[in-house]
Coordinates of C-alpha atoms in Angstrom, one line a residue:
M1 CA -1.1 -4.4 3.3
S2 CA -2.2 -4.2 -0.4
D3 CA -0.1 -5.1 -3.4
I4 CA 1.6 -2.3 -5.2
L5 CA 2.9 -4.5 -8.1
E6 CA 1.5 -7.7 -9.5
V7 CA 3.4 -9.8 -12.1
K8 CA 1.7 -12.6 -13.9
N9 CA 3.2 -15.2 -16.2
L10 CA 6.0 -12.8 -17.4
S11 CA 8.3 -14.2 -20.0
M12 CA 11.1 -12.7 -22.1
R13 CA 12.8 -14.1 -25.2
F14 CA 15.5 -12.5 -27.4
D15 CA 15.6 -14.4 -30.7
K16 CA 15.9 -18.0 -29.7
K17 CA 17.1 -17.4 -26.1
T18 CA 14.6 -17.5 -23.3
V19 CA 15.8 -15.1 -20.5
F20 CA 13.0 -16.1 -18.1
S21 CA 9.6 -17.6 -18.3
D22 CA 6.3 -17.5 -16.4
L23 CA 7.5 -15.2 -13.6
N24 CA 4.8 -14.7 -11.0
F25 CA 5.3 -12.4 -7.9
N26 CA 3.7 -9.5 -6.0
L27 CA 5.3 -6.6 -4.1
E28 CA 3.3 -5.3 -1.2
K29 CA 2.9 -1.6 -0.6
G30 CA 5.6 -0.3 1.8
S31 CA 7.7 -3.5 1.5
T32 CA 11.5 -3.7 0.9
T33 CA 12.7 -6.4 -1.5
A34 CA 16.1 -7.5 -2.8
L35 CA 16.2 -8.8 -6.3
L36 CA 19.0 -11.4 -6.2
G37 CA 20.5 -13.9 -8.7
P38 CA 23.7 -14.7 -10.6
N39 CA 24.9 -12.6 -13.5
G40 CA 23.1 -13.2 -16.7
T41 CA 19.8 -14.4 -15.2
G42 CA 17.8 -11.4 -16.4
K43 CA 17.6 -9.0 -13.4
T44 CA 18.4 -6.0 -15.6
T45 CA 15.9 -7.2 -18.2
L46 CA 13.2 -7.6 -15.6
I47 CA 13.8 -4.0 -14.3
S48 CA 13.8 -2.7 -17.9
I49 CA 10.4 -4.3 -18.4
L50 CA 9.0 -2.9 -15.1
M51 CA 10.2 0.6 -16.2
K52 CA 8.5 0.1 -19.6
M53 CA 11.8 0.3 -21.5
L54 CA 11.2 -3.2 -22.8
A55 CA 8.0 -5.1 -23.7
P56 CA 7.8 -8.7 -22.4
T57 CA 7.3 -11.5 -24.8
T58 CA 4.3 -12.8 -22.9
G59 CA 2.6 -12.2 -19.6
S60 CA 1.8 -8.9 -17.8
F61 CA 2.5 -6.7 -14.9
K62 CA 0.4 -4.0 -13.2
F63 CA 1.4 -1.3 -10.7
A64 CA -1.3 0.0 -8.4
D65 CA -3.0 3.2 -9.4
G66 CA -1.0 6.3 -8.6
V67 CA 2.4 4.7 -8.6
K68 CA 5.4 6.9 -9.4
L69 CA 8.7 5.2 -9.9
G70 CA 12.1 6.5 -8.8
Y71 CA 15.3 5.0 -10.2
V72 CA 18.8 5.1 -8.8
P73 CA 21.4 3.7 -11.1
Q74 CA 24.6 1.7 -10.5
F75 CA 27.5 4.0 -9.4
R76 CA 28.8 5.9 -12.4
N77 CA 32.0 7.8 -11.7
I78 CA 31.7 11.5 -12.7
D79 CA 34.8 13.2 -14.1
A80 CA 36.8 15.2 -11.6
E81 CA 36.3 18.3 -13.7
Y82 CA 32.5 18.0 -13.8
P83 CA 31.5 21.6 -13.0
L84 CA 28.0 21.3 -11.5
S85 CA 27.5 21.6 -7.7
I86 CA 25.6 18.8 -5.9
E87 CA 22.7 21.2 -5.6
A88 CA 22.7 22.0 -9.3
F89 CA 23.0 18.4 -10.2
V90 CA 20.0 17.4 -8.0
G91 CA 18.0 20.0 -9.7
L92 CA 18.9 19.0 -13.3
N93 CA 15.5 17.5 -14.0
A94 CA 13.5 20.4 -12.4
P95 CA 12.3 23.3 -14.5
T96 CA 15.0 25.6 -15.7
F97 CA 13.3 28.7 -14.2
K98 CA 12.9 27.4 -10.6
K99 CA 10.0 28.8 -8.7
R100 CA 10.1 29.1 -4.9
E101 CA 8.4 25.7 -4.4
V102 CA 10.9 24.0 -6.7
K103 CA 13.8 25.5 -4.9
E104 CA 12.2 24.4 -1.6
A105 CA 11.7 20.9 -2.9
I106 CA 15.4 20.7 -3.9
K107 CA 16.4 21.9 -0.5
N108 CA 14.1 19.4 1.2
Q109 CA 15.7 16.5 -0.7
L110 CA 19.2 17.7 -0.1
Q111 CA 18.3 17.7 3.6
E112 CA 16.6 14.3 3.4
T113 CA 19.7 12.8 1.9
N114 CA 22.2 14.5 4.2
L115 CA 23.7 16.6 1.4
Y116 CA 22.5 20.1 2.3
E117 CA 25.7 21.1 4.2
I118 CA 27.8 20.2 1.2
R119 CA 25.4 21.4 -1.5
H120 CA 27.9 23.7 -3.0
T121 CA 30.6 21.0 -3.5
R122 CA 31.2 20.2 -7.1
M123 CA 30.0 16.7 -8.1
G124 CA 33.4 16.0 -9.5
E125 CA 34.9 16.5 -6.1
A126 CA 32.2 14.5 -4.2
S127 CA 32.9 11.0 -2.9
G128 CA 31.2 8.0 -4.4
G129 CA 28.7 7.8 -1.6
Q130 CA 27.8 11.5 -1.9
K131 CA 27.3 11.1 -5.7
Q132 CA 25.0 8.2 -5.1
R133 CA 23.0 10.1 -2.6
A134 CA 22.8 13.0 -5.1
Y135 CA 21.3 10.5 -7.6
L136 CA 18.8 9.4 -4.9
A137 CA 17.9 13.1 -4.1
Q138 CA 17.4 13.6 -7.9
A139 CA 15.0 10.6 -8.0
L140 CA 13.1 11.9 -4.9
L141 CA 12.3 15.2 -6.5
D142 CA 9.4 13.5 -8.3
H143 CA 8.0 12.2 -5.0
P144 CA 8.1 8.5 -6.0
N145 CA 6.3 5.9 -3.9
V146 CA 8.4 3.1 -5.4
I147 CA 12.2 3.3 -5.7
I148 CA 14.3 0.9 -7.8
L149 CA 17.9 0.7 -6.8
D150 CA 19.7 -0.9 -9.7
E151 CA 23.0 -2.2 -8.2
A152 CA 23.2 1.3 -6.6
T153 CA 25.7 0.2 -4.0
A154 CA 28.1 -1.5 -6.3
S155 CA 31.7 -0.1 -6.2
L156 CA 31.0 1.9 -3.0
D157 CA 33.0 1.3 0.1
P158 CA 31.3 -0.4 3.1
M159 CA 30.7 2.9 4.9
A160 CA 29.1 4.5 1.9
K161 CA 26.9 1.4 1.3
D162 CA 25.6 1.5 4.8
E163 CA 25.0 5.3 4.7
L164 CA 23.0 4.9 1.5
M165 CA 21.0 1.9 2.7
K166 CA 20.2 3.6 6.1
L167 CA 18.7 6.5 4.0
I168 CA 16.7 4.0 2.0
R169 CA 15.4 2.4 5.2
H170 CA 14.5 5.8 6.6
L171 CA 12.6 6.7 3.4
N172 CA 10.7 3.4 3.7
E173 CA 9.8 3.8 7.3
K174 CA 9.0 7.6 7.2
H175 CA 7.4 7.8 3.8
N176 CA 6.2 4.2 3.2
I177 CA 8.2 4.1 0.0
T178 CA 8.3 0.6 -1.5
V179 CA 11.9 -0.5 -2.4
L180 CA 13.2 -2.9 -5.0
F181 CA 16.9 -3.3 -4.5
V182 CA 18.9 -5.2 -7.3
T183 CA 22.1 -6.4 -5.8
H184 CA 24.7 -9.2 -5.5
D185 CA 25.5 -8.2 -1.9
V186 CA 23.5 -10.8 0.1
A187 CA 24.8 -9.6 3.4
L188 CA 23.7 -6.0 2.7
A189 CA 20.3 -7.3 1.5
Q190 CA 19.9 -9.4 4.7
K191 CA 20.7 -6.3 6.8
Y192 CA 18.3 -3.9 5.1
M193 CA 15.7 -5.7 3.1
Q194 CA 12.6 -7.6 4.4
N195 CA 12.0 -9.8 1.4
Y196 CA 13.8 -11.3 -1.6
L197 CA 13.2 -12.3 -5.2
Y198 CA 15.7 -14.8 -6.4
L199 CA 16.0 -15.1 -10.2
I200 CA 17.7 -18.4 -11.3
N201 CA 17.5 -20.6 -14.3
G202 CA 14.7 -18.6 -15.9
H203 CA 12.5 -18.8 -12.8
I204 CA 11.9 -16.8 -9.7
E205 CA 11.6 -17.6 -6.0
Q206 CA 10.1 -15.3 -3.4
G207 CA 10.4 -15.2 0.4
E208 CA 11.5 -13.4 3.5
M209 CA 15.1 -12.2 3.5
A210 CA 15.8 -13.8 6.9
Q211 CA 15.0 -17.2 5.3
F212 CA 17.2 -16.7 2.2
K213 CA 19.6 -19.6 1.8
E214 CA 23.2 -18.9 0.9
A215 CA 23.0 -22.3 -0.9
Y216 CA 21.0 -20.6 -3.6
E217 CA 24.1 -18.7 -4.7

């Protein structure tokens, strides 16, 4: 299994504060990895760097050729009056004039995320889990081979968390999509992720999720 991401000596400083220094880790193609660590250790900063929203102070990272990133954000409650249907919301980033293949792609992702039967439901009336699956379907429209889940299960009830993560596992197993899951939910990570990255005190540790020690927390 080849590496899809290689991070070398990555450091980040804001003014006089060092967020982290000399991070080194690899993600293998088709792997599932939880990014864990206490609040304020730089998980969001690291994700912002990997998505090229921030430039690191020193060091480098490199994705394999042909990588396309998909991003699913933390749960954001949508106003109850939000008018768009789930189907229209998923297609927001698609061309305005949707050709047959675009419509077919939207349909496929609605089916993939178990939303097709409720596609005409307004997003404002959808449950939290359905909204998160709509964000996932939106991300899948670009056919990513790496998905970043940025606290995507936070604020969801246990059933909705499991439903979303079962979908992620299905996407990993069926389409070999590499997954990086930022979370504080160690139990959920142990259930669905193969590996972990643990960011603590400006450094990072990597290993198999089954070997993750609760004592780190």
